[in-house]
PDB file of C-alpha atoms in Angstrom:
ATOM      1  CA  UNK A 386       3.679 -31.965  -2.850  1.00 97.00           C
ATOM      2  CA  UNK A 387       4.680 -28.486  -3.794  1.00 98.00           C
ATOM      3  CA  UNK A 388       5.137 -27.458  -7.703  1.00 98.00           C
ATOM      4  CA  UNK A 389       7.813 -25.496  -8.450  1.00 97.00           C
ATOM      5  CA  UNK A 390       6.575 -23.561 -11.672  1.00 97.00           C
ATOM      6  CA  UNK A 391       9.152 -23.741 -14.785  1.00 96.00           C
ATOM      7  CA  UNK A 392       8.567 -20.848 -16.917  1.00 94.00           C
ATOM      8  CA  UNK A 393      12.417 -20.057 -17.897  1.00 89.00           C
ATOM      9  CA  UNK A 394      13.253 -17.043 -15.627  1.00 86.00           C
ATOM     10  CA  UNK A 395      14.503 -18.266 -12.513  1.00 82.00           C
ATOM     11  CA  UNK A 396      17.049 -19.958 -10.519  1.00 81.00           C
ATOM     12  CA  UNK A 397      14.406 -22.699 -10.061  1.00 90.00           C
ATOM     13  CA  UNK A 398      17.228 -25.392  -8.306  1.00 89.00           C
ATOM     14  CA  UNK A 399      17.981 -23.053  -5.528  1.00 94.00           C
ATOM     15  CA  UNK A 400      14.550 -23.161  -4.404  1.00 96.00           C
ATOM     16  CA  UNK A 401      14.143 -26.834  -4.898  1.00 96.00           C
ATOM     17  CA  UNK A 402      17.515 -27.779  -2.997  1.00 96.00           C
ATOM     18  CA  UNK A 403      16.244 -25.157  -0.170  1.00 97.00           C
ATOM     19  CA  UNK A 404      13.114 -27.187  -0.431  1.00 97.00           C
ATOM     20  CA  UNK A 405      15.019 -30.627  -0.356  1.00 97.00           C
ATOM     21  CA  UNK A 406      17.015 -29.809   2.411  1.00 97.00           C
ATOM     22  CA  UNK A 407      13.766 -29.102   4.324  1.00 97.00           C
ATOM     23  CA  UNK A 408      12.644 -32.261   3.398  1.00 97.00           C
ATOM     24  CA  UNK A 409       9.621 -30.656   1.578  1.00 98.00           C
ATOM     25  CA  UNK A 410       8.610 -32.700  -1.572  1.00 97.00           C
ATOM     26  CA  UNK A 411       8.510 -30.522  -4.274  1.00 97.00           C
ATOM     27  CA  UNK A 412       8.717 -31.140  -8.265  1.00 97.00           C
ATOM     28  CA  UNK A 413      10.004 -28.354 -10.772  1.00 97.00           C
ATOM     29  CA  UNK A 414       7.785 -28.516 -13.930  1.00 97.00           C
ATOM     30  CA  UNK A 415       6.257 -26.433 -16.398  1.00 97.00           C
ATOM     31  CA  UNK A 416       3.508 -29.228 -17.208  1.00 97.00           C
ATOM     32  CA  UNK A 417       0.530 -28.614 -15.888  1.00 97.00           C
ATOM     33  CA  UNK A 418      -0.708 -31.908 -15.657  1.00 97.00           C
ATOM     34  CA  UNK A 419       1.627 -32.493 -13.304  1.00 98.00           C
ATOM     35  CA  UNK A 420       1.753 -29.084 -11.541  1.00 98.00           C
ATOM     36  CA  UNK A 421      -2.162 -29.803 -10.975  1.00 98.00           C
ATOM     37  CA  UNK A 422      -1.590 -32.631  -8.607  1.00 98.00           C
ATOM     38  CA  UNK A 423       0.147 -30.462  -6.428  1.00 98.00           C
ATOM     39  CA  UNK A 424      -0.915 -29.468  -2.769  1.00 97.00           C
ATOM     40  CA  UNK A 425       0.673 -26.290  -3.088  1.00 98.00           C
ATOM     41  CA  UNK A 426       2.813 -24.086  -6.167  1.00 98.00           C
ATOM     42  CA  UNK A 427       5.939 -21.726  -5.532  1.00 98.00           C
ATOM     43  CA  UNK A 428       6.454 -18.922  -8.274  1.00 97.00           C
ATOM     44  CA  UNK A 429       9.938 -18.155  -8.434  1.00 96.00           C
ATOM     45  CA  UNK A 430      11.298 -15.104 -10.834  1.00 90.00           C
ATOM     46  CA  UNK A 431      14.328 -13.348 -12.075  1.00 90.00           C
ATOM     47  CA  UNK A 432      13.718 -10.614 -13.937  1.00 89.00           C
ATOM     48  CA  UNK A 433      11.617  -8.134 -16.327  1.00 93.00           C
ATOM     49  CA  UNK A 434       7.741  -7.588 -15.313  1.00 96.00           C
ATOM     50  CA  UNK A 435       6.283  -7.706 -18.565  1.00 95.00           C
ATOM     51  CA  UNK A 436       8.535 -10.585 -19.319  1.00 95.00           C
ATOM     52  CA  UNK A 437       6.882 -12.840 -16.813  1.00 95.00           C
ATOM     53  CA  UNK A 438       3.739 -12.104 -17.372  1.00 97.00           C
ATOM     54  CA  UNK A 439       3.851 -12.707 -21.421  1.00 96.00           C
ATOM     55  CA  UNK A 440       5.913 -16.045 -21.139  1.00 96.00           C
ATOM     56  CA  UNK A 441       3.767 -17.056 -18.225  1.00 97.00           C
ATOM     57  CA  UNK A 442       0.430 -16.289 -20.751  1.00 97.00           C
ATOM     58  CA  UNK A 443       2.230 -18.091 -23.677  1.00 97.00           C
ATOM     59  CA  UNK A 444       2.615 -20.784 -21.735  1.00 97.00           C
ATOM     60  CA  UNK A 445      -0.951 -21.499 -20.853  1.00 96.00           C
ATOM     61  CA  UNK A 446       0.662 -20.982 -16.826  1.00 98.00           C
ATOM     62  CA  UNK A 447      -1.339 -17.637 -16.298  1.00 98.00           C
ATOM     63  CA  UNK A 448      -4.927 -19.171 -16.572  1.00 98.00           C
ATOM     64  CA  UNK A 449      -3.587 -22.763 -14.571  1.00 98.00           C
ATOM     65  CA  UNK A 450      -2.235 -20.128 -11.793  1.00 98.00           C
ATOM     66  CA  UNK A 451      -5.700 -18.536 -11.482  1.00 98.00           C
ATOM     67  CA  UNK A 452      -7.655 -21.930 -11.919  1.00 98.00           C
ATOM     68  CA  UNK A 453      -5.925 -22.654  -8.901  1.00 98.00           C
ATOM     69  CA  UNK A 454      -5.523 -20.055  -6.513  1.00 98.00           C
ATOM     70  CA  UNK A 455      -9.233 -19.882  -7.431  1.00 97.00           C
ATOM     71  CA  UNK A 456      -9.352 -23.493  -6.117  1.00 97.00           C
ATOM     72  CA  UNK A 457      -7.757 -22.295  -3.019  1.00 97.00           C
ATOM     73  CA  UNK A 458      -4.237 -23.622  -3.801  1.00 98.00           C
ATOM     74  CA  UNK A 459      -1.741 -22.119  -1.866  1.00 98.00           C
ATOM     75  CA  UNK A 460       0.661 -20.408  -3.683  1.00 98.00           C
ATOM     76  CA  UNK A 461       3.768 -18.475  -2.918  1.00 98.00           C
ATOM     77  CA  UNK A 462       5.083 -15.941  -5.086  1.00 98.00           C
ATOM     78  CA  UNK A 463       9.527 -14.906  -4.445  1.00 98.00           C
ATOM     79  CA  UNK A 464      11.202 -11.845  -5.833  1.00 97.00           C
ATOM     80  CA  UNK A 465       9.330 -10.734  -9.541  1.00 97.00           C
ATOM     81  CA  UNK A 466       7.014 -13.914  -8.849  1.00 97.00           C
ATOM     82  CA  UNK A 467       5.773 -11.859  -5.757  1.00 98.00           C
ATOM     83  CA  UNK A 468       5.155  -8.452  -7.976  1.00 98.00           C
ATOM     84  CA  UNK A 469       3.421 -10.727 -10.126  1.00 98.00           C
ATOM     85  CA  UNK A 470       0.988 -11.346  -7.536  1.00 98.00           C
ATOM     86  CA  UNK A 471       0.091  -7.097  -7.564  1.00 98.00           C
ATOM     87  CA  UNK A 472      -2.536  -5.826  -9.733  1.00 98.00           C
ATOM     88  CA  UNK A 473       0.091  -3.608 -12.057  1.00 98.00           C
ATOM     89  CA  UNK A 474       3.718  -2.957 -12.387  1.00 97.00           C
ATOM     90  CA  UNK A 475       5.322   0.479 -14.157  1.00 97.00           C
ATOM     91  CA  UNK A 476       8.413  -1.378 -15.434  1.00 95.00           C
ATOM     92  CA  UNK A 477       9.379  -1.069 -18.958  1.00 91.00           C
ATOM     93  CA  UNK A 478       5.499   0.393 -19.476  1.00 92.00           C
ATOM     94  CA  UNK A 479       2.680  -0.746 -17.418  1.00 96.00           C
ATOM     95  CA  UNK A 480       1.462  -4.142 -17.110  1.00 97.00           C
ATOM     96  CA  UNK A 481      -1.385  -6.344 -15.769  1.00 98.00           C
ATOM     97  CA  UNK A 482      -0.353  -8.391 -13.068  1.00 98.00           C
ATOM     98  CA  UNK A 483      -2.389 -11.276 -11.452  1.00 98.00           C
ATOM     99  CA  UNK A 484      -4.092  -8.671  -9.456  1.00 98.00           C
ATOM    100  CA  UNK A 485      -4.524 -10.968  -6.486  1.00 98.00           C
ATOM    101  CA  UNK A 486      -2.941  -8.331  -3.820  1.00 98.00           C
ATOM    102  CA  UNK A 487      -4.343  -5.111  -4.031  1.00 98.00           C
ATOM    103  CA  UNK A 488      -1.150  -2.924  -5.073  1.00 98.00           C
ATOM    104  CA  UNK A 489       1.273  -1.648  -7.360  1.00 98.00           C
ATOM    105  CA  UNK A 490       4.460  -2.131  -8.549  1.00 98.00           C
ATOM    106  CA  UNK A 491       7.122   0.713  -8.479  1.00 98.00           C
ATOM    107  CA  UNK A 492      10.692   1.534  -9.405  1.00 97.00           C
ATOM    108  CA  UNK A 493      12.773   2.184  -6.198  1.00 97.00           C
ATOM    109  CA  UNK A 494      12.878   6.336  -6.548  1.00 95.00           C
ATOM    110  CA  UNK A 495      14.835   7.165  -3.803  1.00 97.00           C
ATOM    111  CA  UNK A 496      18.584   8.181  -5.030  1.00 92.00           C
ATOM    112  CA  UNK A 497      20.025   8.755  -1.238  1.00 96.00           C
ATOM    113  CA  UNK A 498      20.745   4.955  -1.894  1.00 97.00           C
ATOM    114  CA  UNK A 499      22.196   2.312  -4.367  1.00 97.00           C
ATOM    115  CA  UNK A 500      19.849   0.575  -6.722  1.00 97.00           C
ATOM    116  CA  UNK A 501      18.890  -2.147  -7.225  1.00 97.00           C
ATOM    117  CA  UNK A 502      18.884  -3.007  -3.599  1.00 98.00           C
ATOM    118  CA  UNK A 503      21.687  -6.327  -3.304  1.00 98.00           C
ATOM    119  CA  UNK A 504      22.155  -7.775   0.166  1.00 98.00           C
ATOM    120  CA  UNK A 505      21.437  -8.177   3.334  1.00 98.00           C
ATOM    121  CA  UNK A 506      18.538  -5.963   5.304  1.00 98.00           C
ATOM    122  CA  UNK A 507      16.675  -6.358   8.230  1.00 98.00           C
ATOM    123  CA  UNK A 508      13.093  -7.445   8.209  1.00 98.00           C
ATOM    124  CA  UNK A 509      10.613  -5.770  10.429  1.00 98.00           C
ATOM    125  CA  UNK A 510       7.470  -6.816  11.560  1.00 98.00           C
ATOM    126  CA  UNK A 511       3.939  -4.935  10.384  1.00 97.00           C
ATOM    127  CA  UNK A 512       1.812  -7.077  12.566  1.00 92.00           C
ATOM    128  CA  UNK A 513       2.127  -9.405  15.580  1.00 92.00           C
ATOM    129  CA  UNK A 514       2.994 -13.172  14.046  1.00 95.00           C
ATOM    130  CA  UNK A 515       5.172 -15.880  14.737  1.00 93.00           C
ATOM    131  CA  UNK A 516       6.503 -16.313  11.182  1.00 96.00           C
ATOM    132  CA  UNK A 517      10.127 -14.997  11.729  1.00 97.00           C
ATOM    133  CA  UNK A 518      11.469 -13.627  15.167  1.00 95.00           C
ATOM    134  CA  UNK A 519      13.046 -10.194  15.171  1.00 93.00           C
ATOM    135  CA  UNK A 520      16.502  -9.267  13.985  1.00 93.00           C
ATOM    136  CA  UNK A 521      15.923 -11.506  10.850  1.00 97.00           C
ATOM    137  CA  UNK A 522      18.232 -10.361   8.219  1.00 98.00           C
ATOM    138  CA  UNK A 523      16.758 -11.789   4.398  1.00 98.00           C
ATOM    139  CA  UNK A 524      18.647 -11.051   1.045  1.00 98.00           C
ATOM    140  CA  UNK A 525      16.870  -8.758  -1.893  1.00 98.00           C
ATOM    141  CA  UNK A 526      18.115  -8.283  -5.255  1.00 97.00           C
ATOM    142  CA  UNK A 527      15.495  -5.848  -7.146  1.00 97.00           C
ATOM    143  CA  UNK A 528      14.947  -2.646  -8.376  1.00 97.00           C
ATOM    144  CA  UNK A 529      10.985  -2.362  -8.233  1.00 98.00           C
ATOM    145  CA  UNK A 530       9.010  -2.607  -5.198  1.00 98.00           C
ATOM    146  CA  UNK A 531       5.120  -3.006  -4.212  1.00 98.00           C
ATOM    147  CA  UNK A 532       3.184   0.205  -2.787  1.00 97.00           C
ATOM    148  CA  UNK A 533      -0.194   1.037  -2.710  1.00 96.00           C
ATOM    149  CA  UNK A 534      -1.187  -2.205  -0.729  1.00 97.00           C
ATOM    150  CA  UNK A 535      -3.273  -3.161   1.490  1.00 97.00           C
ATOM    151  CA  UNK A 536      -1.722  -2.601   5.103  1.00 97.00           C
ATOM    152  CA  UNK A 537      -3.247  -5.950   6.327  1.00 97.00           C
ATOM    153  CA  UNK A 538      -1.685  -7.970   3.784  1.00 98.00           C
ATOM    154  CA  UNK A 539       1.695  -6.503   4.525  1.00 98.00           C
ATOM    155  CA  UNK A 540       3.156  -9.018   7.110  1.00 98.00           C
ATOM    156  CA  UNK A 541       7.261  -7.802   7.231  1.00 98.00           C
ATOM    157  CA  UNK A 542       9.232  -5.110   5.855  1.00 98.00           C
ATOM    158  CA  UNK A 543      12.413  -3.872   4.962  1.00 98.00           C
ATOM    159  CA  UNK A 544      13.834  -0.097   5.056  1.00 98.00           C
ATOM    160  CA  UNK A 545      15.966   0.983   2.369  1.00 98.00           C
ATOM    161  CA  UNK A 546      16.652   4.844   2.389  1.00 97.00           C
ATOM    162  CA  UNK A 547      13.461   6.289   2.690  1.00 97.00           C
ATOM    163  CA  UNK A 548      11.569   3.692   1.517  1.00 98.00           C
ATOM    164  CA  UNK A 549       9.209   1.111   3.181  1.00 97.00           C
ATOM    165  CA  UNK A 550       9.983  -2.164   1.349  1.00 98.00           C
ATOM    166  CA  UNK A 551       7.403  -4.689   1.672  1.00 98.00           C
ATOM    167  CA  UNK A 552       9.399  -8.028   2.367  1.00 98.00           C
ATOM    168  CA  UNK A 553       6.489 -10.392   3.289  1.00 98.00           C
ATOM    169  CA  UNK A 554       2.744 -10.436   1.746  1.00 98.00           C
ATOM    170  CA  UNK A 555       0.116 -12.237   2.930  1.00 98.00           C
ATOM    171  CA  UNK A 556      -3.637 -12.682   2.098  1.00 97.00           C
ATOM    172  CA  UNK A 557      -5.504 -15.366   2.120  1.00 96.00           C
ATOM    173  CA  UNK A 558      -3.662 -18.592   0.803  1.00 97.00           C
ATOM    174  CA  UNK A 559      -1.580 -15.832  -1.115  1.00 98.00           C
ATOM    175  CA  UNK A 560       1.679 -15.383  -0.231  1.00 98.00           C
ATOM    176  CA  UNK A 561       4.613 -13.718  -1.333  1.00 98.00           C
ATOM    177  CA  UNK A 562       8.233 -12.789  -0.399  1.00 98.00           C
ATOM    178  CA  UNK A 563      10.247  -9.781  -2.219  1.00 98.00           C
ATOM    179  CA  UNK A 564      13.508 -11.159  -1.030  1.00 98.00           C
ATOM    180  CA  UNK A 565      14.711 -14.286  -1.859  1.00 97.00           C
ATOM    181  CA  UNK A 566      14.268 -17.064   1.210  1.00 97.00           C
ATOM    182  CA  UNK A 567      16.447 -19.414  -0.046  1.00 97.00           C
ATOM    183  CA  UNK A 568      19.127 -17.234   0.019  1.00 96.00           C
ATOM    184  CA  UNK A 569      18.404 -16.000   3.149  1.00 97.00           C
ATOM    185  CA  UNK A 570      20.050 -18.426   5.822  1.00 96.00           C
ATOM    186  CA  UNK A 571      18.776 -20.327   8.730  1.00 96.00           C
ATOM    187  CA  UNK A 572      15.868 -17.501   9.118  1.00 96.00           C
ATOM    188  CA  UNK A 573      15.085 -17.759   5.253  1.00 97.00           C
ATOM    189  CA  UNK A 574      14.601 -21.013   5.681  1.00 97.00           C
ATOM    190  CA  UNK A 575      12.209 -20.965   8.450  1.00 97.00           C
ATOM    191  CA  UNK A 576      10.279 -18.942   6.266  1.00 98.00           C
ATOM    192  CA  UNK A 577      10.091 -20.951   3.471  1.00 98.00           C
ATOM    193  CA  UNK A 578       9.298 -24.045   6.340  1.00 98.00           C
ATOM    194  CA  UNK A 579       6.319 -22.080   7.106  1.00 98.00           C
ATOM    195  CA  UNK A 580       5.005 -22.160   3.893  1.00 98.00           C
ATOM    196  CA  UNK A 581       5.750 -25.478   3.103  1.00 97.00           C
ATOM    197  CA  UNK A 582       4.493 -27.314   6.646  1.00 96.00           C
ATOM    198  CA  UNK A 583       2.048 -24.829   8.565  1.00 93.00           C
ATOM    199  CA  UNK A 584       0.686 -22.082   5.918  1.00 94.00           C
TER     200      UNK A 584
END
């Protein structure tokens, strides 16, 4: 079973019907009595940094999140739920993050191009992997992005202007996707499969 986590800032039924229509059993809840029966938890996020991480605290969600990642949960962190998974972010002042990928989070600086980044762009592969094959095309919508990270953990990427985008994070039973898979088609999907089925 994979928990959803409910903490108000998130399209939370576009990953479960993604997750339905993989036939992955999933619940959406913000209890954690329930979310501590699951096998696995997805943090999804729309979004202000600072925003996430104070609702998720208020919530008592913060400590269950590292209770269980400590328990070797797997857990999969899309769009701001992925920067949450970084150790700070600069937006709207700087802020603690779960610190659970070495890395920060950054506002997209370069002005050759339109931010946020909304659509389509290519993901490239960092490392050799059979996760997604190449010419995958995934959907973003942000305007901060991860740097400063460990190049190990950094499994696909996007370019946007000048910038390196990391699309895909992995370490451990962490992992994390800037763009949303959901939204991302057939090859979005596939992603999300992987997490669900094999990671």
């Amino acid at each position: 079973m994979i928990g959803i986590i409910d903490y108000g800032m998130s399209n939370l039924y576009s990953v479960k019907n993604a997750c339905d229509y993989l036939g992955l059993d999933c619940v959406v809840s913000k209890d954690v009595s329930i979310l501590s029966k699951c096998d696995k938890l997805i943090l999804p996020g729309v979004g202000a940094f600072q925003d996430c991480m104070h609702t998720l605290h208020s919530m008592g969600l913060y400590d269950f999140i590292v209770q269980q990642v400590n328990k070797d949960v797997a857990l999969l962190g899309i769009c701001l739920g992925m920067q949450a998974l970084f150790e700070t972010s600069e937006e709207n002042g700087l802020c603690d993050g779960f610190g659970f990928l070495k890395g920060h989070v950054c506002h997209m600086e370069d002005t050759s191009v339109k931010i946020p980044q909304i659509g389509w762009n290519i993901l490239e592969s960092n490392h050799p992997q059979a996760i997604f094959k190449e010419n995958t095309y995934v959907y973003y919508v942000h305007s901060y992005y991860a740097k400063d990270m460990d190049d190990q953990d950094l499994i696909g990427y996007s370019m946007y202007g000048s910038m390196n985008i990391p699309g895909l994070v992995m370490h451990d039973h962490i992992m994390g996707c800037q763009f949303h898979p959901e939204k991302s088609g057939e090859d979005g999907l596939k992603i999300l499969e992987y997490f669900g089925k094999e990671f």
